[in-house]
Coordinates of C-alpha atoms and ligand atoms in Angstrom, one line a residue:
X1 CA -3.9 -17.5 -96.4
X2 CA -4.5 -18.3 -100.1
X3 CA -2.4 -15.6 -102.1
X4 CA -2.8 -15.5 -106.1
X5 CA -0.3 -14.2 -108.0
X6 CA -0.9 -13.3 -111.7
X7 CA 2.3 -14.1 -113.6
X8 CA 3.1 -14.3 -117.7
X9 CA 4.9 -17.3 -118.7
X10 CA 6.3 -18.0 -122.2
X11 CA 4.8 -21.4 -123.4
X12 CA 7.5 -22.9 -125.0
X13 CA 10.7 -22.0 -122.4
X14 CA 8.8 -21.2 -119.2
X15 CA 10.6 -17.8 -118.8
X16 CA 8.4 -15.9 -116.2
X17 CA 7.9 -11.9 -117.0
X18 CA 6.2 -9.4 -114.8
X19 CA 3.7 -7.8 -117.6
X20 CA 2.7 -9.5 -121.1
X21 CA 4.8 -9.2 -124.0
X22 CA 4.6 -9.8 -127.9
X23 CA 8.2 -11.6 -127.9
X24 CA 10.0 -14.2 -125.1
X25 CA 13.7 -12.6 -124.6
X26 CA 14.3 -15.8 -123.1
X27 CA 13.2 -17.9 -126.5
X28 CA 12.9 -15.0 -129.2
X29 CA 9.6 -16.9 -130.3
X30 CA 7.0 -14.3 -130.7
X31 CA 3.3 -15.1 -129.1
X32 CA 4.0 -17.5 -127.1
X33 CA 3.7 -15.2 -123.1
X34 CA 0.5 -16.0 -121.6
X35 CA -0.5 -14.8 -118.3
X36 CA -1.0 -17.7 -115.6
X37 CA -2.1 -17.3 -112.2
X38 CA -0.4 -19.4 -109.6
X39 CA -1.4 -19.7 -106.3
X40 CA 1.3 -19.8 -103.7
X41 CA -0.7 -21.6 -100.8
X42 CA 1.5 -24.8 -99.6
X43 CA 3.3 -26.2 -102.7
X44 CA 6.5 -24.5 -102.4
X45 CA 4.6 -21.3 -100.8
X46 CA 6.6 -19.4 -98.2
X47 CA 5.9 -20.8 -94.7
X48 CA 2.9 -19.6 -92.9
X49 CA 3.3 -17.6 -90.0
X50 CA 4.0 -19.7 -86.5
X51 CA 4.9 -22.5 -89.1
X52 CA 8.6 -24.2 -88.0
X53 CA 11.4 -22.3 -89.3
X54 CA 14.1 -25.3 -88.8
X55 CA 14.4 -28.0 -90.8
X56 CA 14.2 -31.4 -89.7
X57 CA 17.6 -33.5 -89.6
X58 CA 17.8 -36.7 -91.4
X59 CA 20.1 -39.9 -91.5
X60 CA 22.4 -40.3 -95.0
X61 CA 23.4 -43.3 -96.5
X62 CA 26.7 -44.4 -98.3
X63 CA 27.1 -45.4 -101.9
X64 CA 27.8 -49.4 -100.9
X65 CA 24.3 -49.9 -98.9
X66 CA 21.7 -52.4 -100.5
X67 CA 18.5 -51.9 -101.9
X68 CA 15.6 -54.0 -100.5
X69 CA 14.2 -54.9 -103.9
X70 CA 14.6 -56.1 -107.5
X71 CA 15.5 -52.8 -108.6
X72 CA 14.2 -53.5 -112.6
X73 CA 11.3 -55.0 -114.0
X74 CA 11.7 -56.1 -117.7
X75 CA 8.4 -55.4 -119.8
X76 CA 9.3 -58.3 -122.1
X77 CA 9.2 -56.1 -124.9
X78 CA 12.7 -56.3 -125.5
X79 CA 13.3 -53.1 -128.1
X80 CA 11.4 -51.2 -124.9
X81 CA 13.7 -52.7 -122.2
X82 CA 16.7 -52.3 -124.4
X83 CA 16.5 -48.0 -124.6
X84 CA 15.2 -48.4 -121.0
X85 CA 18.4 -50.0 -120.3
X86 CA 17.2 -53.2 -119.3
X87 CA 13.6 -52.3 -117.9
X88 CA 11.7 -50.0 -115.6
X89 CA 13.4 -49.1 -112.6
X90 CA 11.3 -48.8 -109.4
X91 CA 9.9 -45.5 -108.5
X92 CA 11.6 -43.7 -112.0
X93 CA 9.6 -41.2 -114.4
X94 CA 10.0 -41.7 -118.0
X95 CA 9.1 -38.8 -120.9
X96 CA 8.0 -40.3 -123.7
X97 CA 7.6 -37.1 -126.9
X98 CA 6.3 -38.2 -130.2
X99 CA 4.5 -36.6 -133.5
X100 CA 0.6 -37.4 -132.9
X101 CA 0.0 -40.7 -134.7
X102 CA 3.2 -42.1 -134.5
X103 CA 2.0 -44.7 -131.8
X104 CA 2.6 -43.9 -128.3
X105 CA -0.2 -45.0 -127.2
X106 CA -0.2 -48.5 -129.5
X107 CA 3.7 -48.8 -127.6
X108 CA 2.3 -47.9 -124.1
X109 CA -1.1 -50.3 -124.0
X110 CA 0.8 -53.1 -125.6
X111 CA 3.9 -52.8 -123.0
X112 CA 0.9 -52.6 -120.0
X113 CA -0.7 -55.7 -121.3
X114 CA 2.4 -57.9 -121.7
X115 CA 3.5 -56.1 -118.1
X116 CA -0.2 -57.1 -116.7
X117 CA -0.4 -59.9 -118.0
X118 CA 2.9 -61.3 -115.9
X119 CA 1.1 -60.5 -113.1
X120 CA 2.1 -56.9 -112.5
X121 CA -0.6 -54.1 -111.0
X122 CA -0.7 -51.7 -114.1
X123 CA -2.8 -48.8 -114.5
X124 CA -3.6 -46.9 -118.0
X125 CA -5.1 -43.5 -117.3
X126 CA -5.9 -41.9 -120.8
X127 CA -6.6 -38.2 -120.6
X128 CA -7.2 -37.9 -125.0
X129 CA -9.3 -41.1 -125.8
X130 CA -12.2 -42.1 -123.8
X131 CA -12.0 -45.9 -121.6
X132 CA -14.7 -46.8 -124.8
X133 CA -11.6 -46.2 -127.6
X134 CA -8.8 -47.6 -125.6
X135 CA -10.9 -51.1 -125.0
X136 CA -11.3 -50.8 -128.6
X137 CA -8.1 -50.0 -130.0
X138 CA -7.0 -53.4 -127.4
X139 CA -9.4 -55.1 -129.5
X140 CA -8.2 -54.9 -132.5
X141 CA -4.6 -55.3 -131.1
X142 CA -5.7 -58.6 -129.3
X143 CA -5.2 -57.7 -125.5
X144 CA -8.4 -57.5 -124.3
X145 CA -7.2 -60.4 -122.1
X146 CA -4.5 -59.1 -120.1
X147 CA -6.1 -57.6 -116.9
X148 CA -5.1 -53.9 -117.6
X149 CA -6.5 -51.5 -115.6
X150 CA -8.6 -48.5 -117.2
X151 CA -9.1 -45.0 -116.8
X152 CA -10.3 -41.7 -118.4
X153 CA -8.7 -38.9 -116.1
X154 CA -7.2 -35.3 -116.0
X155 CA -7.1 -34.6 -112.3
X156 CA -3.7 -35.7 -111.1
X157 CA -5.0 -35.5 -107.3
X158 CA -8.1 -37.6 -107.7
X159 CA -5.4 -40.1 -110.5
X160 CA -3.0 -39.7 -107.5
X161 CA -5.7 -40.8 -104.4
X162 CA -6.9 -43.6 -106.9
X163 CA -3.6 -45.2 -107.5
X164 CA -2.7 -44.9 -104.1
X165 CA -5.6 -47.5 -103.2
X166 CA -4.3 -50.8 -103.3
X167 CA -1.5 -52.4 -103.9
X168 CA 1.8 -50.1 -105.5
X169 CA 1.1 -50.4 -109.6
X170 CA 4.0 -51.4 -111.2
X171 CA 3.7 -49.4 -113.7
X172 CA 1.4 -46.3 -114.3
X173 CA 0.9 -44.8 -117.9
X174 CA -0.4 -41.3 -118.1
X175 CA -1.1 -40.4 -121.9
X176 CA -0.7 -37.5 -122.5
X177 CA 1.3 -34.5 -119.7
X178 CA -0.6 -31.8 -121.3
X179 CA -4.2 -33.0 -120.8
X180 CA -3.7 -33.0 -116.5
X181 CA -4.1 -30.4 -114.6
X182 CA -3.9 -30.0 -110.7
X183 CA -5.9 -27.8 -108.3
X184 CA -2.9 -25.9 -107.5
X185 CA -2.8 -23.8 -110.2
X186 CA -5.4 -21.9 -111.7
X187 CA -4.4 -21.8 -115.4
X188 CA -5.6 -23.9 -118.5
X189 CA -4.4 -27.4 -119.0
X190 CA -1.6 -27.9 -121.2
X191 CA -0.1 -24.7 -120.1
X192 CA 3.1 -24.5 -118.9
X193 CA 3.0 -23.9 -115.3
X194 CA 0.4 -26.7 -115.0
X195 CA 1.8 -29.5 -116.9
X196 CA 5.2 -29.0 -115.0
X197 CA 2.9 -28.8 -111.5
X198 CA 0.9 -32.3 -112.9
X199 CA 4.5 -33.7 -113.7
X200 CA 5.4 -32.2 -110.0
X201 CA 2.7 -34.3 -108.3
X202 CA 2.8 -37.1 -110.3
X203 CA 6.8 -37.7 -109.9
X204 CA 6.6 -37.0 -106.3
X205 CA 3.7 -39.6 -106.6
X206 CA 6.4 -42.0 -108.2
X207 CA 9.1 -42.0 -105.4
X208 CA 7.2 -42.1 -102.4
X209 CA 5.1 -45.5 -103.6
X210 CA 8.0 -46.8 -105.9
X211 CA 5.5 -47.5 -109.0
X212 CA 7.4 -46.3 -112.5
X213 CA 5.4 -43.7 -114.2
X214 CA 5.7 -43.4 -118.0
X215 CA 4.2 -39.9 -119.0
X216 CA 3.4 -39.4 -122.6
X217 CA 4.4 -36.0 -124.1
X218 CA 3.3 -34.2 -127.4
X219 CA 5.8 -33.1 -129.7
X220 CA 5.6 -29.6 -131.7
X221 CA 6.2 -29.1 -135.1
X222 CA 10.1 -27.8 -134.7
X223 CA 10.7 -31.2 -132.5
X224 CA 10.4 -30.5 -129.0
X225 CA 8.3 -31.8 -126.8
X226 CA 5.8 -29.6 -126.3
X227 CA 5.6 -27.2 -123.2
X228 CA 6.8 -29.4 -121.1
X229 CA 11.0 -28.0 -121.8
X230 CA 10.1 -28.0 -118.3
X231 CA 9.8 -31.6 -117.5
X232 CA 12.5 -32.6 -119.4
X233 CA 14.7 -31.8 -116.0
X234 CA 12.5 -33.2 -113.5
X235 CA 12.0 -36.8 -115.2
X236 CA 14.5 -39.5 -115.2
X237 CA 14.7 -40.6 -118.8
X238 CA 13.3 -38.9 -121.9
X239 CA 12.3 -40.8 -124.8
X240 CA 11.3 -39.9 -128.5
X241 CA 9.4 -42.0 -130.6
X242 CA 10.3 -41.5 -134.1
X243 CA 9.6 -42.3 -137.5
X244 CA 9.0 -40.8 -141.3
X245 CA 6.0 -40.0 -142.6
X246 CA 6.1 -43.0 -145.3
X247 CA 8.1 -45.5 -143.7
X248 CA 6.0 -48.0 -141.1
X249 CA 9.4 -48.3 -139.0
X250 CA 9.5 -46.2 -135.9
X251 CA 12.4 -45.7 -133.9
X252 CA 12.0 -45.7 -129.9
X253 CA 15.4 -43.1 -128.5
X254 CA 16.5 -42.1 -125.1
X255 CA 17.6 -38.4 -125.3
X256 CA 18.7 -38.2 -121.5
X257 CA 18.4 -41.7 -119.1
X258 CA 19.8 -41.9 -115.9
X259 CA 19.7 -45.5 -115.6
X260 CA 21.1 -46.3 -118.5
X261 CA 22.7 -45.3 -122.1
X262 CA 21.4 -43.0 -124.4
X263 CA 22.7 -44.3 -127.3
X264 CA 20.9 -47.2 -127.7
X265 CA 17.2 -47.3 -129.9
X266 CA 14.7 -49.6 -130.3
X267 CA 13.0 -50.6 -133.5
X268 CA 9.6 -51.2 -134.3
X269 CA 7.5 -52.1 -137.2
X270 CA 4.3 -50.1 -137.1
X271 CA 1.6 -53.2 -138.8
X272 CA -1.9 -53.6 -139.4
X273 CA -2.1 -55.5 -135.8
X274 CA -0.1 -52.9 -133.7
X275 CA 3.7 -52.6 -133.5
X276 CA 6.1 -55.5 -133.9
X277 CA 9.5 -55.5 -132.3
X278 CA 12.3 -55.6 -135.0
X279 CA 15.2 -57.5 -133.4
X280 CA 17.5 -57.1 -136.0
X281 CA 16.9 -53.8 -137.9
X282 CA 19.8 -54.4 -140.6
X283 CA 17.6 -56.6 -142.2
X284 CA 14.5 -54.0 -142.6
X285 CA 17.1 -51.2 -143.7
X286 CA 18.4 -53.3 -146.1
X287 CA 15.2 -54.8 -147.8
X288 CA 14.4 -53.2 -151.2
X289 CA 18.0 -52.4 -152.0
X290 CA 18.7 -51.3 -155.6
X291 CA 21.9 -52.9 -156.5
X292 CA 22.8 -52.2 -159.7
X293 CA 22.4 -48.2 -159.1
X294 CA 25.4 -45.9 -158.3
X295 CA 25.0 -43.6 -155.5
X296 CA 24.5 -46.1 -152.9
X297 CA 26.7 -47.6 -150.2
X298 CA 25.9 -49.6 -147.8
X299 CA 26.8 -48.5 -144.2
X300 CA 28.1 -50.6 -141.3
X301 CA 27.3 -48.3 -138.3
X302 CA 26.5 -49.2 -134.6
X303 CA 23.7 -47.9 -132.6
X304 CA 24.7 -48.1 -129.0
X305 CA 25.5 -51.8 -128.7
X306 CA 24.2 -52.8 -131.7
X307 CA 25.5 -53.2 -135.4
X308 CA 23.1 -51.7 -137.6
X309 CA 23.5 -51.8 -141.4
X310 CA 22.2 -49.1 -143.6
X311 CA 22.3 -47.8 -147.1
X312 CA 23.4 -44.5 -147.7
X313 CA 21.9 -43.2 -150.9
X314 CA 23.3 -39.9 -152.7
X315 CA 22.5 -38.1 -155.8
X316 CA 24.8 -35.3 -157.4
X317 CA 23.2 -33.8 -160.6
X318 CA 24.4 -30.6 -162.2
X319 CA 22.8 -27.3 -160.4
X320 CA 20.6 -24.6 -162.1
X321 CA 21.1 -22.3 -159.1
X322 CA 23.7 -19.9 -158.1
X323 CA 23.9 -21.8 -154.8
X324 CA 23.4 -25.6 -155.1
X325 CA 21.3 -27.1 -153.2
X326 CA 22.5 -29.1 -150.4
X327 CA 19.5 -31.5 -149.3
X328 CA 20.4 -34.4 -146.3
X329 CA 17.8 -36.6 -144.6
X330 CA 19.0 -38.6 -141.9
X331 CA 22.3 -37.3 -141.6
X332 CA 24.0 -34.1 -140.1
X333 CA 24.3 -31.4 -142.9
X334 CA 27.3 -29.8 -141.4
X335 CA 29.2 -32.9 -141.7
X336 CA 28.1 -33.3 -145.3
X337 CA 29.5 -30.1 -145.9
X338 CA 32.5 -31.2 -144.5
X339 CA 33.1 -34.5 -146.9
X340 CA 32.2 -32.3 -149.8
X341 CA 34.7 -29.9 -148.7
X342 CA 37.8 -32.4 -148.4
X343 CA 36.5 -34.7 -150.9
X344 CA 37.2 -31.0 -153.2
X345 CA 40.3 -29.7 -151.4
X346 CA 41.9 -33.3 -151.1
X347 CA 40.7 -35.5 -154.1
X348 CA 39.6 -33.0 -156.8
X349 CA 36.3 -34.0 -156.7
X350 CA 34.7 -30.6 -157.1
X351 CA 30.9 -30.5 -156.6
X352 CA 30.5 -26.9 -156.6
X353 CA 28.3 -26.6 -159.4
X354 CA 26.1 -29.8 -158.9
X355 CA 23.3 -30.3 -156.4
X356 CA 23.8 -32.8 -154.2
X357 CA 20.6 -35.1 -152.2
X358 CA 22.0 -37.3 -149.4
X359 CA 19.2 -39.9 -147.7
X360 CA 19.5 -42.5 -145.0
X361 CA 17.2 -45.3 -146.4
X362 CA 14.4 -46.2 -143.8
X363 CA 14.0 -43.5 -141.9
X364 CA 16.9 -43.8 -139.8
X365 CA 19.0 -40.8 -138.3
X366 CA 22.6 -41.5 -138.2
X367 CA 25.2 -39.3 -135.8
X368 CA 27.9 -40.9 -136.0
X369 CA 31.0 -39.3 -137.4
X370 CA 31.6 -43.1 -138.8
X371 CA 29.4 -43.0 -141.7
X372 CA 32.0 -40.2 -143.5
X373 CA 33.4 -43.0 -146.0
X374 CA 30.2 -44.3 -146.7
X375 CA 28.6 -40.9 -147.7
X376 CA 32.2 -39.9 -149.4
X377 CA 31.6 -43.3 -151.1
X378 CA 28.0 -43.0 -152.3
X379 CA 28.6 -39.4 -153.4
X380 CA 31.6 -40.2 -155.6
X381 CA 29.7 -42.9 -157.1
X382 CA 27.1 -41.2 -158.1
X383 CA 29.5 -38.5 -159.6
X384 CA 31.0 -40.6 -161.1
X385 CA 28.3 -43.3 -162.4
X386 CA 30.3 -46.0 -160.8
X387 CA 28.1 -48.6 -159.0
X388 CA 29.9 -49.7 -155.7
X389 CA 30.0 -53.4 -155.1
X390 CA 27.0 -54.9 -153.8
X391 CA 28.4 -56.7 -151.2
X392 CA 31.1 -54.4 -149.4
X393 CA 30.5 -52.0 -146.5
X394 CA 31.9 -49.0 -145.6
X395 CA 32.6 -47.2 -142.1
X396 CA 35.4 -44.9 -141.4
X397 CA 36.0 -41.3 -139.8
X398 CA 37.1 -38.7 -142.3
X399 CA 39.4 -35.8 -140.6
X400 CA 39.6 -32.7 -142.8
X401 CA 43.1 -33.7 -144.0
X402 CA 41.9 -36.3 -145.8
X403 CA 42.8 -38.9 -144.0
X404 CA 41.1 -41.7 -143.2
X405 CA 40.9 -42.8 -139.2
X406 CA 39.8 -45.5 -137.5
X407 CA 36.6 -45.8 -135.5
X408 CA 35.5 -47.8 -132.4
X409 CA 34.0 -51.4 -132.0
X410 CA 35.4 -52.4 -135.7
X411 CA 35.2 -55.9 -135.5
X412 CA 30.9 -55.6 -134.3
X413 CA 30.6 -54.1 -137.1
X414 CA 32.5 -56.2 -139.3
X415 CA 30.3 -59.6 -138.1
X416 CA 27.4 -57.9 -138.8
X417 CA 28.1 -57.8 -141.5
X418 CA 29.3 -61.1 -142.5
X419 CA 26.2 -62.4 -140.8
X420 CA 23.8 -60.9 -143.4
X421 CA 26.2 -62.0 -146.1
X422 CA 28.6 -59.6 -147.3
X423 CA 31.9 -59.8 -149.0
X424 CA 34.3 -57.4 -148.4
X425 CA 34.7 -54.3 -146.1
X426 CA 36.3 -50.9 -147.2
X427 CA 37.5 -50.0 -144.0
X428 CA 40.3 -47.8 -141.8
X429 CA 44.1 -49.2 -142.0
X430 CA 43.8 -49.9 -138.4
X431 CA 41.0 -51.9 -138.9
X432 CA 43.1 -54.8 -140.8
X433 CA 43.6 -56.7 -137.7
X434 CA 40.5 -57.2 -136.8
X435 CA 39.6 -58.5 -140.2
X436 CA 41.5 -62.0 -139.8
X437 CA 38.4 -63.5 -137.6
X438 CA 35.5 -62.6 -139.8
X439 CA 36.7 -64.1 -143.1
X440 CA 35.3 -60.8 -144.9
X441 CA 38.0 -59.9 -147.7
X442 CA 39.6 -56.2 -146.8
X443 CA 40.5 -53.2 -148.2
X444 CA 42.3 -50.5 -145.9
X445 CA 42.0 -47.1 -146.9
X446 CA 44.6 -44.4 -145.4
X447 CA 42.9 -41.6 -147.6
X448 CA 39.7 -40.4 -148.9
X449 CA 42.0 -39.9 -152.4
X450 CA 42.6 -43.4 -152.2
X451 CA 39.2 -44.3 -152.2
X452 CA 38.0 -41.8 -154.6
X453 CA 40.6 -43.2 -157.6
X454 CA 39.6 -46.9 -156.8
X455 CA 35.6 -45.8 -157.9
X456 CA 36.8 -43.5 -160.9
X457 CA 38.3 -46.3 -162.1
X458 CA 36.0 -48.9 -162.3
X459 CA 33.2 -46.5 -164.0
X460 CA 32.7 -44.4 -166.4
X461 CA 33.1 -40.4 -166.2
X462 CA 30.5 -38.4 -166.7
X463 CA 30.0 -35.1 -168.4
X464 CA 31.0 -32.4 -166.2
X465 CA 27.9 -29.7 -166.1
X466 CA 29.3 -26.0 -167.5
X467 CA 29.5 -24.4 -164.1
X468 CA 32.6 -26.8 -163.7
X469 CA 33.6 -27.3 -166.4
X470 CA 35.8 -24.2 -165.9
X471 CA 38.1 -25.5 -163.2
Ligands
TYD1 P1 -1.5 -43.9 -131.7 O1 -0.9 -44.9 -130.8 O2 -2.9 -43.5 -131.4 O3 -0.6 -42.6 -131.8 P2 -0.2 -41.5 -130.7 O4 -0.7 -42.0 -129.4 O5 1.3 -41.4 -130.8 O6 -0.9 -40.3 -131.2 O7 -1.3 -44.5 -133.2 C1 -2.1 -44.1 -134.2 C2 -1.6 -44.5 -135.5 O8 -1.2 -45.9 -135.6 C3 -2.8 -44.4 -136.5 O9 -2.4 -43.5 -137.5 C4 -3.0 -45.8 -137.0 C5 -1.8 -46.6 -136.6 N1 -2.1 -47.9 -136.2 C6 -1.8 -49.0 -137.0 O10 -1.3 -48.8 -138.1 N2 -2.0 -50.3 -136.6 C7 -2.6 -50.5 -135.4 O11 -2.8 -51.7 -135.0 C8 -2.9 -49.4 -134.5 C9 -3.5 -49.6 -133.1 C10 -2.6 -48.1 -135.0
MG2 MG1 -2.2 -41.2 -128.2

């Protein structure tokens, strides 16, 4: 028998409460409980009466056994394949959260047509744009060719019986989550209970016929993925799709991927004919360098497997506030407190009464604990009006001693970097040895202090601003 059940559910957790509320206790966001009913007929219902009360036995496997197919398909769109971790995987679910506009849809249609046009079944249900706007936006993007199959859907059951006609798609894009709904539930679309009951159907969808299912997710103001918190646990990989409001580059990263790493990202270049893979992203962080500024040093970080040089750029200028501002942009603001606080109890450098702006050109976020001497570089150079060599990189871990230690994969970084043409490398003691190969002239640095004297001494000082004057 068909039972209802009326239920409030916060919107952006998914914590269930018996009666409506102005605040989640789960969350603490305020406004966000709205009541959902769920019926509890057949999908996870309790059994009916007479129904079997014994579960059915069935046969396990080991680890060693084989699997009867080519477990990965590559999409030839290798900055895609790369975060997938070397294509789709048969039967897997994929999250892909993004800002509106940023190009989910541009990365998803272009992937299916390249996909398609190999040969592969690949179905496009759009649930936003009508067939009409997708057939035009492939247009413009030059794909109309690639046999790409169309449609605009919402109901996962009727997307489910239509894609289960015919042969298995190899791939099935759903764009976006929080447009489906299922008969199973009685609430809104986009709600919580029935985006994570569409995701339900649609990943059970996924294993049984083995087709990869790549569901696109909005993204809230704060960053998350909207509603579907949910889904994040049910799916095999979640992606974001990143990029700053002014730059064109847009950054493609795995937050969670069981089938491969999640530190790897994929770089595109977002151009008036759709995006264009960027296979070596050094060069685009690089472009437009200013190099006879101070403040700026150029970073030699990886990203997953990959070397990826970037500039750090840093301006200290003296503070009008009580507390100086501390603004960072691509970088983690905690650890810039750290390097401010060393670079002051360790090297005198006192930046108490000066605001300091730290920026990661292009857009790019680093999180690597790497980029220390780079930042403690660009900041003491713009202190101090010193500009840094043009053609030296910097990478090394500063503890809060003030010591300088060594980081992983030295010598990747340090052919990147000769590859696009530097000089010299200001790098970790430890990293000497791994210099000899790639002809780039050293300099090992056991302590920040070290490093800090070597720029004082090739600028000029500046003024010191009244507020530290005092010290
Ligand atoms: P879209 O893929 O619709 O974004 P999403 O699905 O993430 O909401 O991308 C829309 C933006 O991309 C739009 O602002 C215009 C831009 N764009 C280009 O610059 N060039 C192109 O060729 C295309 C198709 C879009
Ligand atoms: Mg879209």
């Amino acid at each position: 028998m068909a039972r209802s059940t009326t239920t409030f559910v916060c919107q952006s957790c998914g914590a269930t409460y018996g009666r409506w509320q102005g605040k989640c206790e789960s969350c603490g966001a305020w406004n966000t409980i709205a009541e959902e009913n769920v019926a509890t007929t057949g999908v996870g219902g309790a059994p009916a009466k007479g129904g079997k009360t014994r579960g059915r036995a069935f046969a396990l496997a080991g680890l060693d056994g084989l699997n009867d197919q080519a477990p990965r398909t590559e999409t030839q769109v290798g900055e895609l394949d790369r975060v997938f971790g070397g294509g789709l995987v048969k039967g897997s679910v994929i999250l892909i959260g993004g800002d509106p506009g940023i190009g989910k849809s541009t990365l998803l249609i272009q992937a299916s047509a390249r996909l398609a046009r190999m040969g592969h079944r690949v179905v496009y249900i759009s649930g936003e744009e009508a067939v009409g706007q997708v057939r035009l936006r492939a247009d413009r993007l030059g794909l109309t060719a690639s046999p790409v199959e169309l449609a605009a859907e919402t109901n996962v059951e009727d997307i489910v019986a239509t894609l289960s006609e015919g042969i298995t798609p190899r791939l099935v894009v759903i764009d976006s989550i929080q447009t489906m709904w299922t008969d199973s539930v009685e609430s809104a679309p986009g709600t919580v209970s029935q985006v994570r009951s569409a995701a339900q159907v649609l990943i059970r969808y996924a294993k049984k016929s083995g087709a990869a299912v790549i569901l696109v997710g909005h993204v809230t103001k704060d960053g998350q993925i909207a509603g579907p918190r949910v889904v994040e646990h049910m799916v095999d990989a979640v992606m974001s799709f990143e990029g700053e409001g002014g730059h064109h580059f847009r950054i493609l990263r795995a937050v969670k991927n069981r089938f491969g790493p999640t530190d790897e990202i994929g770089v595109f270049e977002m151009t008036g004919k759709g995006l264009r893979e960027v296979p070596n992203p050094s060069e685009l962080f690089l472009a437009g360098r200013d190099l006879g500024a101070p403040g700026t040093a150029v970073f030699a970080g990886m990203e997953g497997t990959r070397p990826v040089l970037v500039e750090i750029q840093a301006l200290v200028a003296p503070s009008t506030l009580g507390t100086p501002r501390r603004a960072v942009v691509g970088w983690d603001p905690a650890r810039l407190s750290m390097v401010l606080a060393v670079l002051d109890a360790h090297c005198g450098v006192r930046l108490g009464g000066y605001d300091v702006y730290l920026n990661v050109a292009g857009g790019l976020r680093i999180a690597e604990p790497a980029a220390d001497l780079a930042v403690a570089a660009a900041l003491v150079s713009s202190l101090s009006g010193a500009v840094l060599p043009a053609d030296a990189v910097y990478f090394g871990e500063v503890s809060l001693s003030g010591a300088v230690r060594p980081v992983a994969q030295a010598a990747a970084r340090l052919k990147e970097a000769k590859k696009l043409g530097f000089a010299k490398a200001v790098v970790p003691e430890i990293a000497r040895g791994e210099m000899s190969e790639t002809g780039l002239s050293v300099q090992a640095v056991t302590g920040l202090s070290t490093l800090v004297a070597d720029i004082a001494a090739s600028g000029v000082a500046r003024e010191k601003p009244k507020a530290a004057a005092g010290e």
